[in-house]
Amino acid sequence: MAHVLIFDSGVGGLSVLAEIRKAAPDTRTTLVADNDFFPYGNRTEPELIGRLPNLLAKLCERHLPDVVVVACNTASTVALEEIRLALGVPVVGTVPAIKPAALKTETGVIGLLGTPGTVERQYTEELIADYAPDVHVIRHGSSELVEMAERKLRGEQLNFTDLKRVLSKLTNDLRGHEMDTLVLACTHFPLVREEIAYLLSPDITIIDSGEAVARRTINRLNLSGASGGHQAGDNIAVFTAEEEGLAGLEPALVAHGIDRVEYFQDY
Ligand code: DGL
């Protein structure tokens, strides 16, 4: 049975899981949220490189997935190579969708909304230099928006004034009025995509990497020969810390087809 382990610092993995389910409904999924180390956006590069390969290797030993999806731009843009070296299974990363945004924009101005880590990374610089050298990229890194998505998934009402303030960091840029494409470069942000779209001009196209990551994941599964098929009770969510308020997540987990929750602190 094809089994994908989807890894993020928090609930961002759900946005990627939803795309994988859409593309291949029978895939068995293990969703991991490293909530003990959340948020990744404020962590240093050595901290993430020091933690992720070992943690993922331990998770793979325990859950034996066919493919690992690092459903996190913050982790992928810094530690993908180290993670690949540490694991014996194919790894699909999630990186900012700069290339499709550069192909889409007509004004030549795009927004890049990620975590503080992702928008500053060397990897992101290289994506821009390679695929969008003539595009003006307005960047904003927001851990606050990550927290807002976490709270929404726990059933809290989203505060539109706060969201508007976050988005104003893009729209108030000198060339903000020309922005016609926005890249959601954090897997948490598609979870508040409707609210973002509601506050922005309808002329702005919002792009994320979820669909492309799902496509690559299915390709890797096909190449590895893993077969489809789903058994009830297969789909689990794993958290690295017990946390107050986690119970509030249950409806969102159930809505994403997750059958039960486990904790993993043995790494
Ligand atoms: N969901 C993550 C990403 O795609 C990171 C969120 C965080 O922990 O800061 O970047």
PDB file of C-alpha atoms and ligand atoms in Angstrom:
ATOM      1  CA  MET A   1       0.000   0.000   0.000  1.00  0.00           C
ATOM      2  CA  ALA A   2       1.344   3.447  -0.944  1.00  0.00           C
ATOM      3  CA  HIS A   3       2.211   5.289   2.232  1.00  0.00           C
ATOM      4  CA  VAL A   4       3.299   8.927   2.421  1.00  0.00           C
ATOM      5  CA  LEU A   5       4.715  10.632   5.490  1.00  0.00           C
ATOM      6  CA  ILE A   6       3.919  14.351   5.383  1.00  0.00           C
ATOM      7  CA  PHE A   7       6.063  16.478   7.672  1.00  0.00           C
ATOM      8  CA  ASP A   8       5.703  20.063   8.901  1.00  0.00           C
ATOM      9  CA  SER A   9       6.214  22.075  12.073  1.00  0.00           C
ATOM     10  CA  GLY A  10       2.451  22.291  12.546  1.00  0.00           C
ATOM     11  CA  VAL A  11      -0.843  22.091  10.703  1.00  0.00           C
ATOM     12  CA  GLY A  12       0.674  23.298   7.419  1.00  0.00           C
ATOM     13  CA  GLY A  13       1.045  19.664   6.399  1.00  0.00           C
ATOM     14  CA  LEU A  14      -2.743  19.510   6.118  1.00  0.00           C
ATOM     15  CA  SER A  15      -2.766  21.814   3.086  1.00  0.00           C
ATOM     16  CA  VAL A  16      -0.364  19.446   1.302  1.00  0.00           C
ATOM     17  CA  LEU A  17      -2.194  16.355   2.524  1.00  0.00           C
ATOM     18  CA  ALA A  18      -5.406  17.756   1.009  1.00  0.00           C
ATOM     19  CA  GLU A  19      -3.698  18.095  -2.390  1.00  0.00           C
ATOM     20  CA  ILE A  20      -2.263  14.574  -2.217  1.00  0.00           C
ATOM     21  CA  ARG A  21      -5.725  13.225  -1.339  1.00  0.00           C
ATOM     22  CA  LYS A  22      -7.255  15.131  -4.243  1.00  0.00           C
ATOM     23  CA  ALA A  23      -4.722  13.641  -6.660  1.00  0.00           C
ATOM     24  CA  ALA A  24      -4.654  10.115  -5.176  1.00  0.00           C
ATOM     25  CA  PRO A  25      -7.543   9.507  -2.754  1.00  0.00           C
ATOM     26  CA  ASP A  26      -6.336   6.024  -1.815  1.00  0.00           C
ATOM     27  CA  THR A  27      -2.961   7.095  -0.481  1.00  0.00           C
ATOM     28  CA  ARG A  28      -2.259   6.175   3.114  1.00  0.00           C
ATOM     29  CA  THR A  29      -0.902   9.167   5.027  1.00  0.00           C
ATOM     30  CA  THR A  30       1.029   9.768   8.215  1.00  0.00           C
ATOM     31  CA  LEU A  31       0.923  13.467   9.023  1.00  0.00           C
ATOM     32  CA  VAL A  32       3.651  14.673  11.374  1.00  0.00           C
ATOM     33  CA  ALA A  33       3.566  18.035  13.169  1.00  0.00           C
ATOM     34  CA  ASP A  34       6.782  18.900  14.997  1.00  0.00           C
ATOM     35  CA  ASN A  35       4.862  21.161  17.351  1.00  0.00           C
ATOM     36  CA  ASP A  36       7.562  20.806  20.007  1.00  0.00           C
ATOM     37  CA  PHE A  37       9.874  22.943  17.832  1.00  0.00           C
ATOM     38  CA  PHE A  38       7.191  25.181  16.284  1.00  0.00           C
ATOM     39  CA  PRO A  39       7.433  27.759  14.762  1.00  0.00           C
ATOM     40  CA  TYR A  40      10.257  26.906  12.384  1.00  0.00           C
ATOM     41  CA  GLY A  41      10.156  30.392  10.834  1.00  0.00           C
ATOM     42  CA  ASN A  42      11.945  31.851  13.846  1.00  0.00           C
ATOM     43  CA  ARG A  43      14.539  29.060  14.165  1.00  0.00           C
ATOM     44  CA  THR A  44      18.120  29.483  12.982  1.00  0.00           C
ATOM     45  CA  GLU A  45      19.472  27.437  10.069  1.00  0.00           C
ATOM     46  CA  PRO A  46      21.870  25.423  12.323  1.00  0.00           C
ATOM     47  CA  GLU A  47      18.972  24.638  14.664  1.00  0.00           C
ATOM     48  CA  LEU A  48      16.873  23.208  11.818  1.00  0.00           C
ATOM     49  CA  ILE A  49      19.771  21.358  10.179  1.00  0.00           C
ATOM     50  CA  GLY A  50      20.676  19.936  13.585  1.00  0.00           C
ATOM     51  CA  ARG A  51      17.206  18.611  14.270  1.00  0.00           C
ATOM     52  CA  LEU A  52      15.422  17.561  11.109  1.00  0.00           C
ATOM     53  CA  PRO A  53      17.529  14.754   9.554  1.00  0.00           C
ATOM     54  CA  ASN A  54      17.649  12.806  12.818  1.00  0.00           C
ATOM     55  CA  LEU A  55      13.980  13.365  13.670  1.00  0.00           C
ATOM     56  CA  LEU A  56      12.845  12.324  10.188  1.00  0.00           C
ATOM     57  CA  ALA A  57      15.113   9.265  10.198  1.00  0.00           C
ATOM     58  CA  LYS A  58      13.543   8.147  13.486  1.00  0.00           C
ATOM     59  CA  LEU A  59      10.043   8.761  12.138  1.00  0.00           C
ATOM     60  CA  CYS A  60      10.827   6.723   9.022  1.00  0.00           C
ATOM     61  CA  GLU A  61      12.172   3.859  11.121  1.00  0.00           C
ATOM     62  CA  ARG A  62       8.899   3.811  13.010  1.00  0.00           C
ATOM     63  CA  HIS A  63       6.360   4.393  10.227  1.00  0.00           C
ATOM     64  CA  LEU A  64       8.133   2.932   7.157  1.00  0.00           C
ATOM     65  CA  PRO A  65       6.723   5.309   4.503  1.00  0.00           C
ATOM     66  CA  ASP A  66       7.340   4.842   0.762  1.00  0.00           C
ATOM     67  CA  VAL A  67       7.909   8.573   0.294  1.00  0.00           C
ATOM     68  CA  VAL A  68       8.531  11.483   2.686  1.00  0.00           C
ATOM     69  CA  VAL A  69       7.095  14.895   1.864  1.00  0.00           C
ATOM     70  CA  VAL A  70       8.720  17.803   3.670  1.00  0.00           C
ATOM     71  CA  ALA A  71       5.561  19.916   3.582  1.00  0.00           C
ATOM     72  CA  CYS A  72       7.352  22.968   4.866  1.00  0.00           C
ATOM     73  CA  ASN A  73       9.088  25.707   2.889  1.00  0.00           C
ATOM     74  CA  THR A  74      11.081  26.808   5.916  1.00  0.00           C
ATOM     75  CA  ALA A  75      12.577  23.339   6.397  1.00  0.00           C
ATOM     76  CA  SER A  76      12.959  22.504   2.681  1.00  0.00           C
ATOM     77  CA  THR A  77      14.831  25.695   1.800  1.00  0.00           C
ATOM     78  CA  VAL A  78      17.462  24.967   4.438  1.00  0.00           C
ATOM     79  CA  ALA A  79      17.766  21.234   5.120  1.00  0.00           C
ATOM     80  CA  LEU A  80      16.489  19.261   2.138  1.00  0.00           C
ATOM     81  CA  GLU A  81      19.922  17.968   1.184  1.00  0.00           C
ATOM     82  CA  GLU A  82      20.741  16.858   4.737  1.00  0.00           C
ATOM     83  CA  ILE A  83      17.321  15.205   5.085  1.00  0.00           C
ATOM     84  CA  ARG A  84      17.780  13.307   1.787  1.00  0.00           C
ATOM     85  CA  LEU A  85      21.179  12.051   2.934  1.00  0.00           C
ATOM     86  CA  ALA A  86      19.731  10.798   6.219  1.00  0.00           C
ATOM     87  CA  LEU A  87      16.775   8.862   4.751  1.00  0.00           C
ATOM     88  CA  GLY A  88      16.600   5.711   2.693  1.00  0.00           C
ATOM     89  CA  VAL A  89      13.372   6.703   0.909  1.00  0.00           C
ATOM     90  CA  PRO A  90      12.599   9.361  -1.716  1.00  0.00           C
ATOM     91  CA  VAL A  91      12.021  12.841  -0.283  1.00  0.00           C
ATOM     92  CA  VAL A  92       9.824  15.478  -1.922  1.00  0.00           C
ATOM     93  CA  GLY A  93      10.421  19.035  -0.745  1.00  0.00           C
ATOM     94  CA  THR A  94       8.207  22.128  -0.803  1.00  0.00           C
ATOM     95  CA  VAL A  95       9.776  25.339  -2.046  1.00  0.00           C
ATOM     96  CA  PRO A  96       8.328  28.751  -2.973  1.00  0.00           C
ATOM     97  CA  ALA A  97       6.432  28.736  -6.294  1.00  0.00           C
ATOM     98  CA  ILE A  98       8.559  31.528  -7.755  1.00  0.00           C
ATOM     99  CA  LYS A  99       8.809  29.934 -11.201  1.00  0.00           C
ATOM    100  CA  PRO A 100       5.046  29.638 -11.937  1.00  0.00           C
ATOM    101  CA  ALA A 101       4.498  33.098 -10.463  1.00  0.00           C
ATOM    102  CA  ALA A 102       7.156  34.586 -12.744  1.00  0.00           C
ATOM    103  CA  LEU A 103       5.481  32.905 -15.730  1.00  0.00           C
ATOM    104  CA  LYS A 104       2.064  34.189 -14.673  1.00  0.00           C
ATOM    105  CA  THR A 105       2.724  37.826 -13.816  1.00  0.00           C
ATOM    106  CA  GLU A 106       1.891  40.421 -16.445  1.00  0.00           C
ATOM    107  CA  THR A 107       2.925  43.467 -14.440  1.00  0.00           C
ATOM    108  CA  GLY A 108       6.290  42.003 -13.437  1.00  0.00           C
ATOM    109  CA  VAL A 109       5.518  42.487  -9.739  1.00  0.00           C
ATOM    110  CA  ILE A 110       4.852  39.526  -7.465  1.00  0.00           C
ATOM    111  CA  GLY A 111       4.372  39.175  -3.723  1.00  0.00           C
ATOM    112  CA  LEU A 112       6.190  36.542  -1.696  1.00  0.00           C
ATOM    113  CA  LEU A 113       4.543  35.713   1.610  1.00  0.00           C
ATOM    114  CA  GLY A 114       6.413  33.162   3.713  1.00  0.00           C
ATOM    115  CA  THR A 115       7.985  32.805   7.120  1.00  0.00           C
ATOM    116  CA  PRO A 116      10.770  35.203   8.154  1.00  0.00           C
ATOM    117  CA  GLY A 117      13.240  32.353   7.529  1.00  0.00           C
ATOM    118  CA  THR A 118      12.005  31.435   4.043  1.00  0.00           C
ATOM    119  CA  VAL A 119      11.856  34.929   2.550  1.00  0.00           C
ATOM    120  CA  GLU A 120      15.465  35.649   3.581  1.00  0.00           C
ATOM    121  CA  ARG A 121      17.038  32.319   2.591  1.00  0.00           C
ATOM    122  CA  GLN A 122      19.866  31.892   0.117  1.00  0.00           C
ATOM    123  CA  TYR A 123      17.767  29.165  -1.550  1.00  0.00           C
ATOM    124  CA  THR A 124      14.949  31.655  -2.160  1.00  0.00           C
ATOM    125  CA  GLU A 125      17.449  34.204  -3.523  1.00  0.00           C
ATOM    126  CA  GLU A 126      18.648  31.587  -5.978  1.00  0.00           C
ATOM    127  CA  LEU A 127      15.092  30.705  -7.077  1.00  0.00           C
ATOM    128  CA  ILE A 128      14.475  34.394  -7.784  1.00  0.00           C
ATOM    129  CA  ALA A 129      17.811  34.801  -9.612  1.00  0.00           C
ATOM    130  CA  ASP A 130      17.178  31.664 -11.710  1.00  0.00           C
ATOM    131  CA  TYR A 131      13.482  31.989 -12.527  1.00  0.00           C
ATOM    132  CA  ALA A 132      12.455  35.578 -11.913  1.00  0.00           C
ATOM    133  CA  PRO A 133      15.502  37.745 -12.586  1.00  0.00           C
ATOM    134  CA  ASP A 134      13.456  40.553 -14.143  1.00  0.00           C
ATOM    135  CA  VAL A 135      10.554  40.382 -11.710  1.00  0.00           C
ATOM    136  CA  HIS A 136      10.145  42.756  -8.791  1.00  0.00           C
ATOM    137  CA  VAL A 137       9.538  40.561  -5.731  1.00  0.00           C
ATOM    138  CA  ILE A 138       7.883  42.149  -2.694  1.00  0.00           C
ATOM    139  CA  ARG A 139       8.681  39.925   0.287  1.00  0.00           C
ATOM    140  CA  HIS A 140       7.157  39.621   3.675  1.00  0.00           C
ATOM    141  CA  GLY A 141       7.894  37.036   6.356  1.00  0.00           C
ATOM    142  CA  SER A 142       5.178  36.552   8.952  1.00  0.00           C
ATOM    143  CA  SER A 143       5.137  34.127  11.847  1.00  0.00           C
ATOM    144  CA  GLU A 144       1.991  35.893  13.007  1.00  0.00           C
ATOM    145  CA  LEU A 145       0.130  34.577   9.957  1.00  0.00           C
ATOM    146  CA  VAL A 146       1.391  31.059  10.746  1.00  0.00           C
ATOM    147  CA  GLU A 147      -0.076  31.413  14.239  1.00  0.00           C
ATOM    148  CA  MET A 148      -3.340  32.719  12.790  1.00  0.00           C
ATOM    149  CA  ALA A 149      -3.671  29.631  10.574  1.00  0.00           C
ATOM    150  CA  GLU A 150      -2.950  27.376  13.572  1.00  0.00           C
ATOM    151  CA  ARG A 151      -5.676  29.131  15.576  1.00  0.00           C
ATOM    152  CA  LYS A 152      -8.184  28.945  12.717  1.00  0.00           C
ATOM    153  CA  LEU A 153      -7.677  25.177  12.458  1.00  0.00           C
ATOM    154  CA  ARG A 154      -8.338  24.963  16.202  1.00  0.00           C
ATOM    155  CA  GLY A 155     -11.732  26.522  15.552  1.00  0.00           C
ATOM    156  CA  GLU A 156     -10.977  30.174  16.377  1.00  0.00           C
ATOM    157  CA  GLN A 157     -12.414  33.034  14.374  1.00  0.00           C
ATOM    158  CA  LEU A 158      -9.812  34.711  12.191  1.00  0.00           C
ATOM    159  CA  ASN A 159      -9.163  38.372  12.993  1.00  0.00           C
ATOM    160  CA  PHE A 160      -9.471  40.283   9.715  1.00  0.00           C
ATOM    161  CA  THR A 161      -7.883  43.449  11.120  1.00  0.00           C
ATOM    162  CA  ASP A 162      -4.739  41.489  11.979  1.00  0.00           C
ATOM    163  CA  LEU A 163      -4.754  39.759   8.597  1.00  0.00           C
ATOM    164  CA  LYS A 164      -5.171  43.071   6.804  1.00  0.00           C
ATOM    165  CA  ARG A 165      -2.180  44.462   8.720  1.00  0.00           C
ATOM    166  CA  VAL A 166      -0.061  41.486   7.630  1.00  0.00           C
ATOM    167  CA  LEU A 167      -1.097  41.879   3.981  1.00  0.00           C
ATOM    168  CA  SER A 168      -0.467  45.632   4.084  1.00  0.00           C
ATOM    169  CA  LYS A 169       3.267  44.822   4.296  1.00  0.00           C
ATOM    170  CA  LEU A 170       2.914  43.742   0.667  1.00  0.00           C
ATOM    171  CA  THR A 171       0.262  46.114  -0.622  1.00  0.00           C
ATOM    172  CA  ASN A 172       1.896  49.207   0.961  1.00  0.00           C
ATOM    173  CA  ASP A 173       5.157  48.568  -0.863  1.00  0.00           C
ATOM    174  CA  LEU A 174       6.049  51.298  -3.332  1.00  0.00           C
ATOM    175  CA  ARG A 175       5.059  48.948  -6.170  1.00  0.00           C
ATOM    176  CA  GLY A 176       2.364  47.098  -4.194  1.00  0.00           C
ATOM    177  CA  HIS A 177      -0.411  48.471  -6.422  1.00  0.00           C
ATOM    178  CA  GLU A 178       1.210  46.668  -9.388  1.00  0.00           C
ATOM    179  CA  MET A 179       1.315  43.245  -7.672  1.00  0.00           C
ATOM    180  CA  ASP A 180      -0.807  40.832  -9.750  1.00  0.00           C
ATOM    181  CA  THR A 181       0.480  37.501  -8.372  1.00  0.00           C
ATOM    182  CA  LEU A 182       1.029  36.373  -4.804  1.00  0.00           C
ATOM    183  CA  VAL A 183       3.079  33.325  -3.805  1.00  0.00           C
ATOM    184  CA  LEU A 184       2.018  31.629  -0.583  1.00  0.00           C
ATOM    185  CA  ALA A 185       5.463  30.319   0.404  1.00  0.00           C
ATOM    186  CA  CYS A 186       4.386  28.639   3.619  1.00  0.00           C
ATOM    187  CA  THR A 187       2.158  25.578   3.785  1.00  0.00           C
ATOM    188  CA  HIS A 188       0.123  27.157   6.573  1.00  0.00           C
ATOM    189  CA  PHE A 189      -1.080  29.950   4.310  1.00  0.00           C
ATOM    190  CA  PRO A 190      -3.332  27.983   1.907  1.00  0.00           C
ATOM    191  CA  LEU A 191      -5.333  27.196   5.049  1.00  0.00           C
ATOM    192  CA  VAL A 192      -6.287  30.908   5.171  1.00  0.00           C
ATOM    193  CA  ARG A 193      -6.296  31.417   1.423  1.00  0.00           C
ATOM    194  CA  GLU A 194      -9.984  32.371   1.185  1.00  0.00           C
ATOM    195  CA  GLU A 195      -9.559  35.070   3.807  1.00  0.00           C
ATOM    196  CA  ILE A 196      -6.426  36.387   2.061  1.00  0.00           C
ATOM    197  CA  ALA A 197      -8.256  36.438  -1.288  1.00  0.00           C
ATOM    198  CA  TYR A 198     -11.198  38.240   0.318  1.00  0.00           C
ATOM    199  CA  LEU A 199      -8.951  41.092   1.462  1.00  0.00           C
ATOM    200  CA  LEU A 200      -6.894  41.433  -1.714  1.00  0.00           C
ATOM    201  CA  SER A 201      -7.891  42.764  -5.119  1.00  0.00           C
ATOM    202  CA  PRO A 202      -9.646  40.062  -7.183  1.00  0.00           C
ATOM    203  CA  ASP A 203      -7.085  40.777  -9.920  1.00  0.00           C
ATOM    204  CA  ILE A 204      -4.343  39.139  -7.856  1.00  0.00           C
ATOM    205  CA  THR A 205      -3.679  35.473  -8.641  1.00  0.00           C
ATOM    206  CA  ILE A 206      -2.720  33.466  -5.562  1.00  0.00           C
ATOM    207  CA  ILE A 207      -0.285  30.600  -6.127  1.00  0.00           C
ATOM    208  CA  ASP A 208       1.078  27.937  -3.804  1.00  0.00           C
ATOM    209  CA  SER A 209       3.163  24.779  -4.228  1.00  0.00           C
ATOM    210  CA  GLY A 210       0.637  22.216  -2.949  1.00  0.00           C
ATOM    211  CA  GLU A 211      -0.574  20.852  -6.269  1.00  0.00           C
ATOM    212  CA  ALA A 212       2.947  20.539  -7.699  1.00  0.00           C
ATOM    213  CA  VAL A 213       4.147  18.784  -4.546  1.00  0.00           C
ATOM    214  CA  ALA A 214       1.226  16.329  -4.786  1.00  0.00           C
ATOM    215  CA  ARG A 215       2.074  15.646  -8.444  1.00  0.00           C
ATOM    216  CA  ARG A 216       5.737  14.989  -7.633  1.00  0.00           C
ATOM    217  CA  THR A 217       4.736  12.750  -4.717  1.00  0.00           C
ATOM    218  CA  ILE A 218       2.485  10.606  -6.912  1.00  0.00           C
ATOM    219  CA  ASN A 219       5.290  10.335  -9.490  1.00  0.00           C
ATOM    220  CA  ARG A 220       7.724   9.153  -6.849  1.00  0.00           C
ATOM    221  CA  LEU A 221       5.203   6.609  -5.564  1.00  0.00           C
ATOM    222  CA  ASN A 222       4.684   5.282  -9.089  1.00  0.00           C
ATOM    223  CA  LEU A 223       8.432   5.060  -9.657  1.00  0.00           C
ATOM    224  CA  SER A 224       8.971   3.254  -6.370  1.00  0.00           C
ATOM    225  CA  GLY A 225       6.261   0.740  -7.336  1.00  0.00           C
ATOM    226  CA  ALA A 226       4.203   1.343  -4.180  1.00  0.00           C
ATOM    227  CA  SER A 227       0.612   0.319  -4.833  1.00  0.00           C
ATOM    228  CA  GLY A 228      -2.523   2.216  -3.816  1.00  0.00           C
ATOM    229  CA  GLY A 229      -5.200   1.002  -1.444  1.00  0.00           C
ATOM    230  CA  HIS A 230      -6.608   2.305   1.766  1.00  0.00           C
ATOM    231  CA  GLN A 231      -7.517   0.568   4.981  1.00  0.00           C
ATOM    232  CA  ALA A 232      -9.738   2.143   7.606  1.00  0.00           C
ATOM    233  CA  GLY A 233      -7.708   3.375  10.556  1.00  0.00           C
ATOM    234  CA  ASP A 234      -4.591   3.844   8.450  1.00  0.00           C
ATOM    235  CA  ASN A 235      -4.272   7.580   8.524  1.00  0.00           C
ATOM    236  CA  ILE A 236      -2.649   9.015  11.591  1.00  0.00           C
ATOM    237  CA  ALA A 237      -1.416  12.364  12.848  1.00  0.00           C
ATOM    238  CA  VAL A 238       1.761  12.399  14.924  1.00  0.00           C
ATOM    239  CA  PHE A 239       2.687  15.285  17.220  1.00  0.00           C
ATOM    240  CA  THR A 240       6.080  15.710  18.903  1.00  0.00           C
ATOM    241  CA  ALA A 241       4.550  17.380  21.979  1.00  0.00           C
ATOM    242  CA  GLU A 242       1.336  17.124  23.919  1.00  0.00           C
ATOM    243  CA  GLU A 243      -0.130  20.567  23.997  1.00  0.00           C
ATOM    244  CA  GLU A 244      -3.014  22.376  25.554  1.00  0.00           C
ATOM    245  CA  GLY A 245      -5.642  23.114  22.918  1.00  0.00           C
ATOM    246  CA  LEU A 246      -4.707  20.229  20.648  1.00  0.00           C
ATOM    247  CA  ALA A 247      -8.200  18.818  21.179  1.00  0.00           C
ATOM    248  CA  GLY A 248      -9.533  21.847  19.272  1.00  0.00           C
ATOM    249  CA  LEU A 249      -7.833  20.481  16.170  1.00  0.00           C
ATOM    250  CA  GLU A 250      -9.861  17.297  16.103  1.00  0.00           C
ATOM    251  CA  PRO A 251     -12.596  18.456  13.673  1.00  0.00           C
ATOM    252  CA  ALA A 252      -9.957  19.658  11.187  1.00  0.00           C
ATOM    253  CA  LEU A 253      -8.044  16.387  11.471  1.00  0.00           C
ATOM    254  CA  VAL A 254     -11.199  14.341  10.975  1.00  0.00           C
ATOM    255  CA  ALA A 255     -12.185  16.514   8.000  1.00  0.00           C
ATOM    256  CA  HIS A 256      -8.798  15.639   6.452  1.00  0.00           C
ATOM    257  CA  GLY A 257      -9.454  11.914   6.858  1.00  0.00           C
ATOM    258  CA  ILE A 258      -7.224  11.390   9.906  1.00  0.00           C
ATOM    259  CA  ASP A 259      -8.327   8.497  12.077  1.00  0.00           C
ATOM    260  CA  ARG A 260      -6.226   8.909  15.205  1.00  0.00           C
ATOM    261  CA  VAL A 261      -3.482  10.880  16.917  1.00  0.00           C
ATOM    262  CA  GLU A 262      -0.162   9.651  18.297  1.00  0.00           C
ATOM    263  CA  TYR A 263       2.673  11.367  20.157  1.00  0.00           C
ATOM    264  CA  PHE A 264       6.314  10.774  19.309  1.00  0.00           C
ATOM    265  CA  GLN A 265       9.035  12.010  21.617  1.00  0.00           C
ATOM    266  CA  ASP A 266      11.532   9.231  21.175  1.00  0.00           C
ATOM    267  CA  TYR A 267      14.201  10.950  19.061  1.00  0.00           C
TER     268      TYR A 267
HETATM  269  N1  DGL B   1       4.517  25.547   7.400  1.00  0.00           N
HETATM  270  C1  DGL B   1       5.853  25.981   7.389  1.00  0.00           C
HETATM  271  C2  DGL B   1       6.341  26.450   6.051  1.00  0.00           C
HETATM  272  O1  DGL B   1       5.869  26.016   5.027  1.00  0.00           O
HETATM  273  C3  DGL B   1       6.476  26.705   8.555  1.00  0.00           C
HETATM  274  C4  DGL B   1       5.694  27.333   9.640  1.00  0.00           C
HETATM  275  C5  DGL B   1       6.562  27.640  10.851  1.00  0.00           C
HETATM  276  O2  DGL B   1       6.732  26.744  11.669  1.00  0.00           O
HETATM  277  O3  DGL B   1       7.094  28.766  10.944  1.00  0.00           O
HETATM  278  O4  DGL B   1       7.227  27.241   5.959  1.00  0.00           O
END
